[in-house]
Coordinates of N, CA, C and O in Angstrom, one line a residue:
M284 N -9.0 -7.1 15.6 CA -7.9 -6.3 14.3 C -7.9 -7.5 13.1 O -7.7 -6.1 11.9
K285 N -8.2 -8.5 13.2 CA -8.1 -8.9 11.5 C -9.4 -8.0 10.5 O -9.0 -7.9 9.9
R286 N -10.1 -8.5 11.2 CA -11.9 -7.7 10.8 C -11.6 -6.4 10.5 O -11.5 -6.2 8.6
H287 N -10.7 -5.5 10.8 CA -10.8 -4.0 10.6 C -9.8 -4.0 8.9 O -9.8 -2.8 8.8
L288 N -8.5 -5.0 9.1 CA -8.1 -4.9 8.4 C -9.0 -5.3 7.1 O -8.5 -4.0 5.6
Y289 N -8.9 -6.4 6.8 CA -9.8 -6.9 5.6 C -11.0 -6.0 5.5 O -11.5 -5.6 4.1
L290 N -11.6 -5.3 6.6 CA -13.0 -4.3 6.0 C -11.9 -2.8 5.6 O -12.6 -2.3 4.3
A291 N -10.8 -2.9 5.9 CA -10.2 -1.9 5.2 C -9.3 -1.8 3.7 O -9.4 -1.3 2.7
G292 N -9.2 -3.1 3.2 CA -8.9 -3.8 2.1 C -10.2 -3.5 1.3 O -9.9 -3.4 -0.1
G293 N -11.1 -4.4 1.9 CA -12.2 -4.3 1.2 C -12.9 -2.7 0.5 O -12.9 -2.6 -0.8
F294 N -12.5 -1.9 1.3 CA -12.8 -0.6 0.8 C -11.8 0.4 0.0 O -11.8 0.9 -1.0
T295 N -10.2 -0.1 0.4 CA -9.3 0.0 -0.8 C -9.7 -0.3 -1.9 O -9.3 0.0 -2.8
A296 N -9.9 -1.4 -1.9 CA -9.6 -2.3 -3.0 C -11.5 -1.6 -4.0 O -11.2 -1.5 -5.4
L297 N -12.5 -1.3 -3.6 CA -13.7 -0.9 -4.1 C -13.1 0.8 -4.5 O -13.8 0.5 -5.5
A298 N -12.4 1.7 -3.6 CA -11.6 2.8 -4.3 C -11.2 2.6 -5.6 O -11.4 3.4 -5.9
L299 N -10.0 1.5 -5.3 CA -9.3 1.5 -7.0 C -9.9 0.9 -8.0 O -10.1 1.2 -9.1
G300 N -10.9 -0.2 -8.1 CA -12.6 -0.5 -8.8 C -13.2 0.5 -9.4 O -13.2 1.1 -10.5
S301 N -13.4 1.7 -8.5 CA -14.0 2.8 -8.8 C -12.9 3.7 -9.7 O -13.7 4.2 -10.7
I302 N -11.8 3.5 -9.6 CA -10.8 5.0 -10.2 C -10.8 3.5 -11.2 O -10.3 4.4 -12.6
G303 N -11.0 2.7 -11.6 CA -11.0 2.2 -12.6 C -11.3 2.0 -13.9 O -11.6 1.5 -15.0
V304 N -13.5 2.3 -13.5 CA -14.0 3.1 -13.9 C -13.2 4.2 -14.9 O -13.7 3.5 -16.5
I305 N -12.3 4.9 -14.9 CA -12.1 6.2 -15.5 C -10.5 5.7 -16.0 O -10.4 6.0 -17.7
L306 N -10.0 5.1 -15.5 CA -8.0 4.6 -16.3 C -8.1 3.7 -16.6 O -8.5 2.3 -16.4
P307 N -8.0 3.4 -17.8 CA -7.8 2.2 -18.9 C -7.3 0.6 -18.3 O -8.0 -0.3 -18.6
L308 N -6.4 1.2 -17.7 CA -5.4 -0.3 -17.4 C -5.3 -0.5 -16.1 O -5.1 -1.9 -15.7
L309 N -6.1 0.0 -16.0 CA -6.4 -0.5 -13.7 C -7.7 -0.9 -14.5 O -9.4 -0.4 -14.1
P310 N -8.1 -2.4 -14.0 CA -9.1 -3.1 -13.9 C -10.2 -3.1 -12.6 O -9.7 -2.0 -11.3
T311 N -11.7 -2.3 -13.3 CA -12.3 -2.5 -12.1 C -12.7 -3.7 -11.6 O -13.0 -3.7 -10.6
V312 N -13.5 -5.2 -12.3 CA -14.0 -6.3 -11.5 C -12.6 -6.9 -11.1 O -13.8 -7.5 -9.8
P313 N -11.7 -6.5 -11.4 CA -11.3 -7.9 -10.8 C -10.8 -7.0 -8.3 O -10.7 -8.1 -7.9
F314 N -11.1 -5.7 -8.6 CA -10.8 -5.0 -7.9 C -12.3 -5.1 -6.4 O -12.4 -5.7 -5.7
V315 N -13.0 -5.6 -7.9 CA -14.6 -4.9 -6.7 C -14.8 -7.0 -6.5 O -14.8 -7.1 -5.1
I316 N -13.8 -8.0 -6.8 CA -14.2 -9.3 -6.8 C -13.3 -9.5 -4.9 O -13.3 -10.1 -4.3
L317 N -12.3 -8.2 -5.5 CA -11.0 -8.1 -4.2 C -12.4 -8.2 -2.8 O -11.8 -8.5 -1.7
A318 N -12.7 -6.8 -3.5 CA -13.3 -6.0 -2.3 C -14.4 -6.9 -1.7 O -14.9 -7.0 -0.3
A319 N -15.5 -7.8 -2.2 CA -16.3 -9.3 -1.9 C -15.2 -10.2 -1.0 O -15.8 -10.5 -0.3
F320 N -14.6 -10.1 -1.3 CA -13.5 -11.6 -1.0 C -12.8 -11.1 1.0 O -13.6 -11.8 2.0
C321 N -12.7 -9.1 0.6 CA -12.6 -9.0 2.2 C -13.6 -8.7 2.9 O -13.7 -8.7 4.2
F322 N -14.8 -8.1 2.7 CA -16.4 -8.0 3.1 C -16.7 -9.3 3.6 O -17.5 -9.2 4.4
A323 N -16.6 -10.1 2.8 CA -16.3 -11.5 3.0 C -16.6 -11.9 4.7 O -16.8 -13.0 5.1
R324 N -15.0 -11.4 4.7 CA -14.5 -12.1 6.4 C -14.2 -10.9 7.3 O -14.1 -10.7 8.5
S325 N -15.6 -9.8 6.5 CA -15.2 -8.1 7.8 C -16.9 -7.9 7.4 O -17.2 -7.7 8.8
S326 N -17.4 -7.9 6.9 CA -19.0 -7.1 7.3 C -19.6 -7.9 5.7 O -19.9 -7.9 4.9
P327 N -20.8 -8.8 6.3 CA -21.5 -9.8 6.0 C -22.5 -8.7 5.0 O -22.5 -9.0 3.6
R328 N -23.0 -7.9 5.8 CA -23.4 -6.7 4.8 C -23.1 -6.0 3.6 O -24.2 -6.0 2.6
L329 N -21.6 -5.3 4.0 CA -21.6 -5.2 2.4 C -20.9 -6.7 1.3 O -20.8 -5.6 0.3
E330 N -20.3 -7.3 2.1 CA -20.3 -8.6 0.8 C -21.9 -8.8 0.2 O -21.9 -8.9 -1.0
A331 N -22.7 -8.7 1.1 CA -24.7 -8.8 0.2 C -24.5 -7.7 -0.4 O -24.9 -8.6 -1.8
W332 N -24.6 -6.7 -0.5 CA -24.8 -5.7 -1.1 C -23.7 -5.8 -2.2 O -24.2 -5.6 -3.3
L333 N -22.6 -5.9 -2.0 CA -21.7 -6.6 -4.0 C -22.1 -8.1 -4.5 O -22.2 -7.5 -5.6
L334 N -22.7 -8.8 -3.6 CA -23.1 -9.7 -4.3 C -24.4 -9.3 -5.5 O -24.8 -10.1 -6.2
H335 N -25.3 -8.7 -4.5 CA -26.6 -8.5 -5.3 C -26.4 -6.9 -5.9 O -27.5 -7.0 -6.2
H336 N -25.7 -6.5 -6.4 CA -25.1 -5.4 -7.0 C -25.5 -5.5 -9.1 O -25.3 -6.7 -9.0
R337 N -26.4 -4.8 -8.6 CA -27.0 -4.8 -10.7 C -25.8 -5.0 -11.3 O -25.9 -5.8 -11.9
V338 N -24.8 -4.2 -11.1 CA -23.4 -4.5 -12.2 C -22.8 -5.8 -12.1 O -22.1 -6.2 -12.6
F339 N -22.1 -5.1 -10.9 CA -20.7 -6.1 -10.3 C -21.6 -8.0 -9.9 O -20.5 -8.3 -9.8
G340 N -22.9 -8.0 -9.4 CA -23.0 -9.1 -8.5 C -22.7 -10.3 -9.2 O -22.2 -11.2 -8.9
P341 N -23.3 -10.2 -10.5 CA -22.8 -11.2 -11.3 C -21.6 -11.7 -11.8 O -21.4 -12.6 -12.0
H342 N -20.8 -10.9 -12.2 CA -19.0 -10.7 -12.3 C -18.8 -11.6 -10.8 O -17.9 -12.5 -10.8
I343 N -19.2 -11.4 -9.9 CA -18.4 -11.8 -8.2 C -19.0 -13.5 -8.7 O -18.1 -14.2 -8.0
R344 N -20.3 -13.6 -8.7 CA -20.8 -15.1 -8.8 C -20.1 -15.5 -9.5 O -20.0 -16.7 -9.5
N345 N -20.2 -15.6 -11.1 CA -18.9 -16.2 -11.9 C -18.0 -16.6 -11.4 O -17.8 -17.3 -11.7
W346 N -17.2 -15.1 -10.9 CA -16.3 -15.6 -10.0 C -15.6 -16.8 -9.5 O -15.0 -17.5 -9.0
R347 N -16.5 -16.7 -8.3 CA -16.7 -17.4 -7.2 C -17.4 -19.0 -7.2 O -16.7 -19.6 -7.0
D348 N -18.3 -18.4 -8.1 CA -18.7 -20.2 -8.8 C -17.8 -21.1 -9.8 O -17.3 -22.1 -9.3
R349 N -17.7 -20.5 -10.9 CA -17.1 -21.1 -11.8 C -15.6 -20.4 -12.4 O -14.6 -21.0 -13.2
R350 N -15.2 -19.5 -11.5 CA -13.6 -19.0 -11.9 C -13.9 -18.8 -13.7 O -12.7 -18.9 -14.4
A351 N -15.1 -17.8 -13.5 CA -15.1 -17.8 -15.0 C -15.4 -16.1 -15.7 O -15.8 -15.5 -14.5
I352 N -14.9 -15.6 -16.4 CA -15.4 -14.0 -16.7 C -15.9 -14.1 -17.8 O -16.0 -14.9 -18.8
T353 N -17.0 -13.4 -18.2 CA -18.1 -13.4 -19.2 C -17.4 -13.0 -21.1 O -15.8 -12.4 -21.0
K354 N -17.7 -13.3 -22.3 CA -17.2 -13.2 -23.0 C -16.9 -11.9 -23.2 O -15.8 -11.0 -24.5
R355 N -18.1 -10.9 -22.9 CA -18.0 -9.3 -22.7 C -16.9 -8.9 -21.7 O -16.5 -8.0 -22.3
G356 N -16.6 -9.3 -20.9 CA -15.9 -9.2 -19.9 C -14.4 -9.4 -20.9 O -13.7 -7.8 -20.4
K357 N -14.2 -10.4 -20.8 CA -12.9 -10.3 -21.9 C -12.8 -9.1 -22.8 O -11.6 -8.9 -22.9
W358 N -13.9 -9.3 -24.2 CA -13.4 -7.9 -24.8 C -13.2 -6.9 -24.3 O -12.6 -6.1 -24.8
S359 N -13.8 -6.1 -23.2 CA -14.1 -5.5 -22.5 C -12.5 -4.7 -22.4 O -12.2 -4.2 -22.4
A360 N -11.7 -5.7 -21.5 CA -10.8 -5.7 -21.0 C -9.7 -5.6 -22.2 O -8.5 -4.9 -21.6
L361 N -9.9 -6.2 -22.6 CA -9.1 -6.1 -24.3 C -8.9 -4.8 -25.1 O -7.7 -4.6 -25.4
I362 N -10.2 -4.5 -24.9 CA -10.3 -3.1 -25.7 C -9.4 -1.8 -24.3 O -8.4 -1.0 -25.3
A363 N -9.9 -2.3 -23.6 CA -9.5 -1.5 -22.4 C -7.5 -1.3 -22.3 O -7.1 -0.5 -22.5
F364 N -7.2 -2.9 -22.9 CA -5.3 -2.5 -22.6 C -5.4 -2.5 -23.6 O -3.7 -1.3 -23.6
A365 N -5.9 -1.9 -25.1 CA -4.9 -1.7 -26.7 C -5.6 0.2 -26.2 O -4.8 0.4 -26.7
V366 N -6.3 0.2 -25.4 CA -6.3 1.8 -25.7 C -5.0 1.9 -25.1 O -4.4 3.1 -25.3
S367 N -4.9 1.5 -23.6 CA -3.5 2.0 -22.6 C -2.4 1.6 -23.3 O -1.6 2.6 -23.4
I368 N -2.4 0.4 -24.3 CA -0.9 0.6 -25.3 C -0.8 1.4 -26.0 O 0.1 2.3 -26.4
A369 N -2.0 2.0 -26.2 CA -1.7 3.1 -27.8 C -1.3 4.6 -26.6 O -0.5 5.2 -27.3
I370 N -2.1 4.5 -25.8 CA -1.4 6.0 -25.0 C 0.1 5.9 -24.7 O 0.4 6.6 -24.9
A371 N 0.4 4.7 -23.9 CA 1.4 4.7 -23.9 C 2.8 4.8 -25.0 O 3.3 5.6 -25.2
L372 N 2.3 4.5 -26.2 CA 3.4 4.4 -26.8 C 3.4 5.6 -27.5 O 4.3 6.0 -28.2
I373 N 1.7 6.4 -27.5 CA 1.9 8.3 -28.2 C 2.8 9.3 -26.9 O 3.8 9.7 -27.7
F374 N 2.7 8.9 -25.8 CA 3.1 9.7 -24.5 C 4.1 9.2 -23.8 O 4.8 10.1 -23.4
V375 N 4.5 8.2 -23.7 CA 5.7 8.0 -23.0 C 6.8 7.3 -24.2 O 7.0 6.8 -25.1
K376 N 8.2 7.6 -23.4 CA 9.2 7.8 -24.2 C 9.8 5.8 -24.1 O 9.4 5.6 -23.1
M377 N 10.3 5.9 -24.8 CA 11.1 4.6 -25.0 C 12.2 4.6 -23.6 O 13.0 5.2 -23.0
P378 N 12.3 3.2 -22.6 CA 11.8 1.9 -23.2 C 10.0 1.6 -22.0 O 9.8 0.8 -21.6
W379 N 9.9 2.7 -21.5 CA 9.0 3.0 -20.1 C 8.0 2.3 -21.0 O 7.1 1.8 -20.5
N380 N 7.8 2.7 -22.0 CA 6.2 3.3 -23.0 C 6.2 1.0 -23.1 O 4.7 0.7 -23.6
L381 N 6.9 0.1 -22.8 CA 6.7 -1.2 -22.7 C 6.6 -1.5 -21.4 O 6.3 -3.0 -21.8
I382 N 6.4 -1.2 -20.6 CA 5.8 -2.0 -19.4 C 4.2 -1.9 -19.8 O 3.5 -2.9 -19.3
P383 N 3.3 -0.6 -19.9 CA 1.8 -0.8 -20.2 C 1.7 -2.3 -20.5 O 0.8 -2.7 -21.3
V384 N 2.6 -2.2 -22.2 CA 2.9 -3.4 -23.0 C 2.8 -4.4 -22.6 O 2.2 -5.7 -23.4
A385 N 4.0 -4.7 -21.6 CA 4.0 -5.8 -21.1 C 2.8 -6.6 -20.3 O 2.6 -7.4 -20.5
A386 N 2.0 -5.0 -19.6 CA 1.3 -5.7 -18.3 C 0.1 -5.7 -19.4 O -0.8 -7.0 -18.7
A387 N -0.2 -5.7 -20.6 CA -1.3 -6.0 -21.0 C -1.6 -7.4 -21.6 O -2.9 -7.8 -21.7
L388 N -0.4 -7.6 -22.5 CA 0.0 -9.0 -23.0 C -0.3 -9.9 -21.4 O -0.7 -10.9 -21.9
I389 N 0.8 -10.0 -20.8 CA 0.2 -10.7 -19.5 C -0.7 -11.0 -19.1 O -1.6 -11.8 -19.0
G390 N -1.4 -9.9 -18.7 CA -2.9 -9.4 -18.0 C -3.8 -10.3 -19.5 O -4.7 -11.0 -18.7
G391 N -3.6 -9.7 -20.8 CA -4.9 -9.9 -21.8 C -5.2 -11.5 -21.9 O -6.0 -12.0 -22.0
T392 N -3.4 -12.5 -21.8 CA -3.0 -13.2 -22.0 C -4.1 -14.6 -21.0 O -4.9 -15.3 -21.7
W393 N -4.1 -13.7 -19.2 CA -4.5 -14.6 -18.2 C -6.2 -14.2 -18.5 O -6.3 -15.5 -18.7
I394 N -6.5 -13.2 -18.7 CA -7.8 -12.8 -19.0 C -8.8 -13.7 -20.6 O -9.4 -14.6 -19.7
W395 N -8.1 -13.7 -21.3 CA -8.6 -15.0 -22.8 C -8.6 -15.9 -22.0 O -9.5 -16.5 -22.7
T396 N -7.8 -16.8 -21.2 CA -7.1 -18.4 -21.0 C -8.7 -18.6 -20.2 O -8.6 -19.6 -19.6
R397 N -9.1 -18.1 -19.1 CA -10.1 -18.2 -18.3 C -11.3 -18.4 -18.9 O -12.0 -18.8 -20.1
N398 N -12.3 -19.2 -18.1 CA -12.9 -19.9 -18.5 C -14.7 -18.9 -18.4 O -14.2 -18.3 -18.0
E399 N -15.3 -19.3 -19.2 CA -16.5 -17.9 -19.6 C -17.7 -19.0 -18.9 O -18.1 -20.4 -19.1
P400 N -18.8 -18.5 -18.5 CA -20.3 -19.1 -17.6 C -21.0 -19.9 -18.5 O -20.5 -19.1 -19.6
D401 N -21.3 -21.0 -18.3 CA -22.7 -21.1 -18.6 C -23.3 -20.1 -19.1 O -23.5 -19.3 -19.1
T402 N -24.3 -20.9 -20.5 CA -25.1 -19.8 -20.8 C -26.2 -20.0 -19.7 O -27.5 -19.1 -20.0
V403 N -26.5 -20.7 -18.7 CA -27.9 -20.4 -17.6 C -27.3 -18.9 -17.3 O -26.1 -18.5 -16.3
T404 N -28.2 -18.2 -17.0 CA -28.2 -16.8 -16.3 C -28.1 -16.7 -15.1 O -28.5 -17.7 -14.2
D405 N -28.0 -15.8 -14.5 CA -28.1 -15.7 -12.6 C -29.1 -15.7 -12.5 O -29.6 -15.2 -11.4
A406 N -30.4 -15.2 -13.0 CA -31.6 -14.8 -12.6 C -32.4 -15.4 -12.3 O -33.2 -14.7 -10.6
S407 N -32.0 -16.7 -12.0 CA -32.8 -17.7 -10.9 C -32.2 -17.2 -9.9 O -32.8 -17.3 -8.4
I408 N -30.7 -16.9 -9.5 CA -29.7 -16.5 -8.3 C -30.3 -14.9 -7.6 O -30.7 -15.1 -6.9
D409 N -30.7 -14.0 -8.7 CA -31.7 -13.3 -8.5 C -33.1 -13.0 -7.9 O -33.4 -12.7 -6.8
E410 N -33.8 -14.0 -8.3 CA -35.2 -13.9 -8.0 C -34.9 -14.7 -6.7 O -35.9 -14.5 -5.7
E411 N -34.5 -15.3 -6.4 CA -34.1 -15.7 -4.6 C -33.8 -15.4 -3.4 O -33.6 -15.5 -2.6
S412 N -32.7 -13.8 -4.0 CA -32.1 -13.4 -2.9 C -33.2 -12.2 -2.1 O -34.1 -11.6 -3.0
P413 N -33.1 -12.4 -0.7 CA -34.1 -11.3 -0.3 C -33.0 -10.0 -0.1 O -33.8 -8.8 0.0
H414 N -32.1 -9.9 -0.6 CA -31.5 -8.1 -1.4 C -31.4 -7.7 -2.1 O -30.6 -6.9 -2.6
K415 N -32.6 -8.0 -2.8 CA -32.9 -7.3 -4.3 C -32.4 -5.8 -4.2 O -32.5 -5.0 -3.5
E416 N -31.9 -5.0 -5.2 CA -32.0 -3.4 -5.5 C -33.3 -3.1 -5.8 O -33.9 -2.8 -6.5

């Protein structure tokens, strides 16, 4: 039963991450990392697929190995937060427009204070991988 809950959680997190590609305030990579966590406990095949995914694999490995977010990832998140704040300030009335502002300030601060990966690339991990895409 627990395995099925983790599997459902992984698919839910992956769906939310996919929606986050379109919606600026909903993050993508944290949901994909959560999906990898859930799949690690329910489906080794799906976990391996995410770990070796061309786009998401390096982010997941950086987070698992070093709790690190790339500089580019940090800037992307902050730009998405800025867009969300602008949209909220234009289209949402006071005081409700302050909710995305607060979320962006809290989330942005947390993201910016995370470690950055070493300059060593993940190419060695990809070369050793039997599950290359």
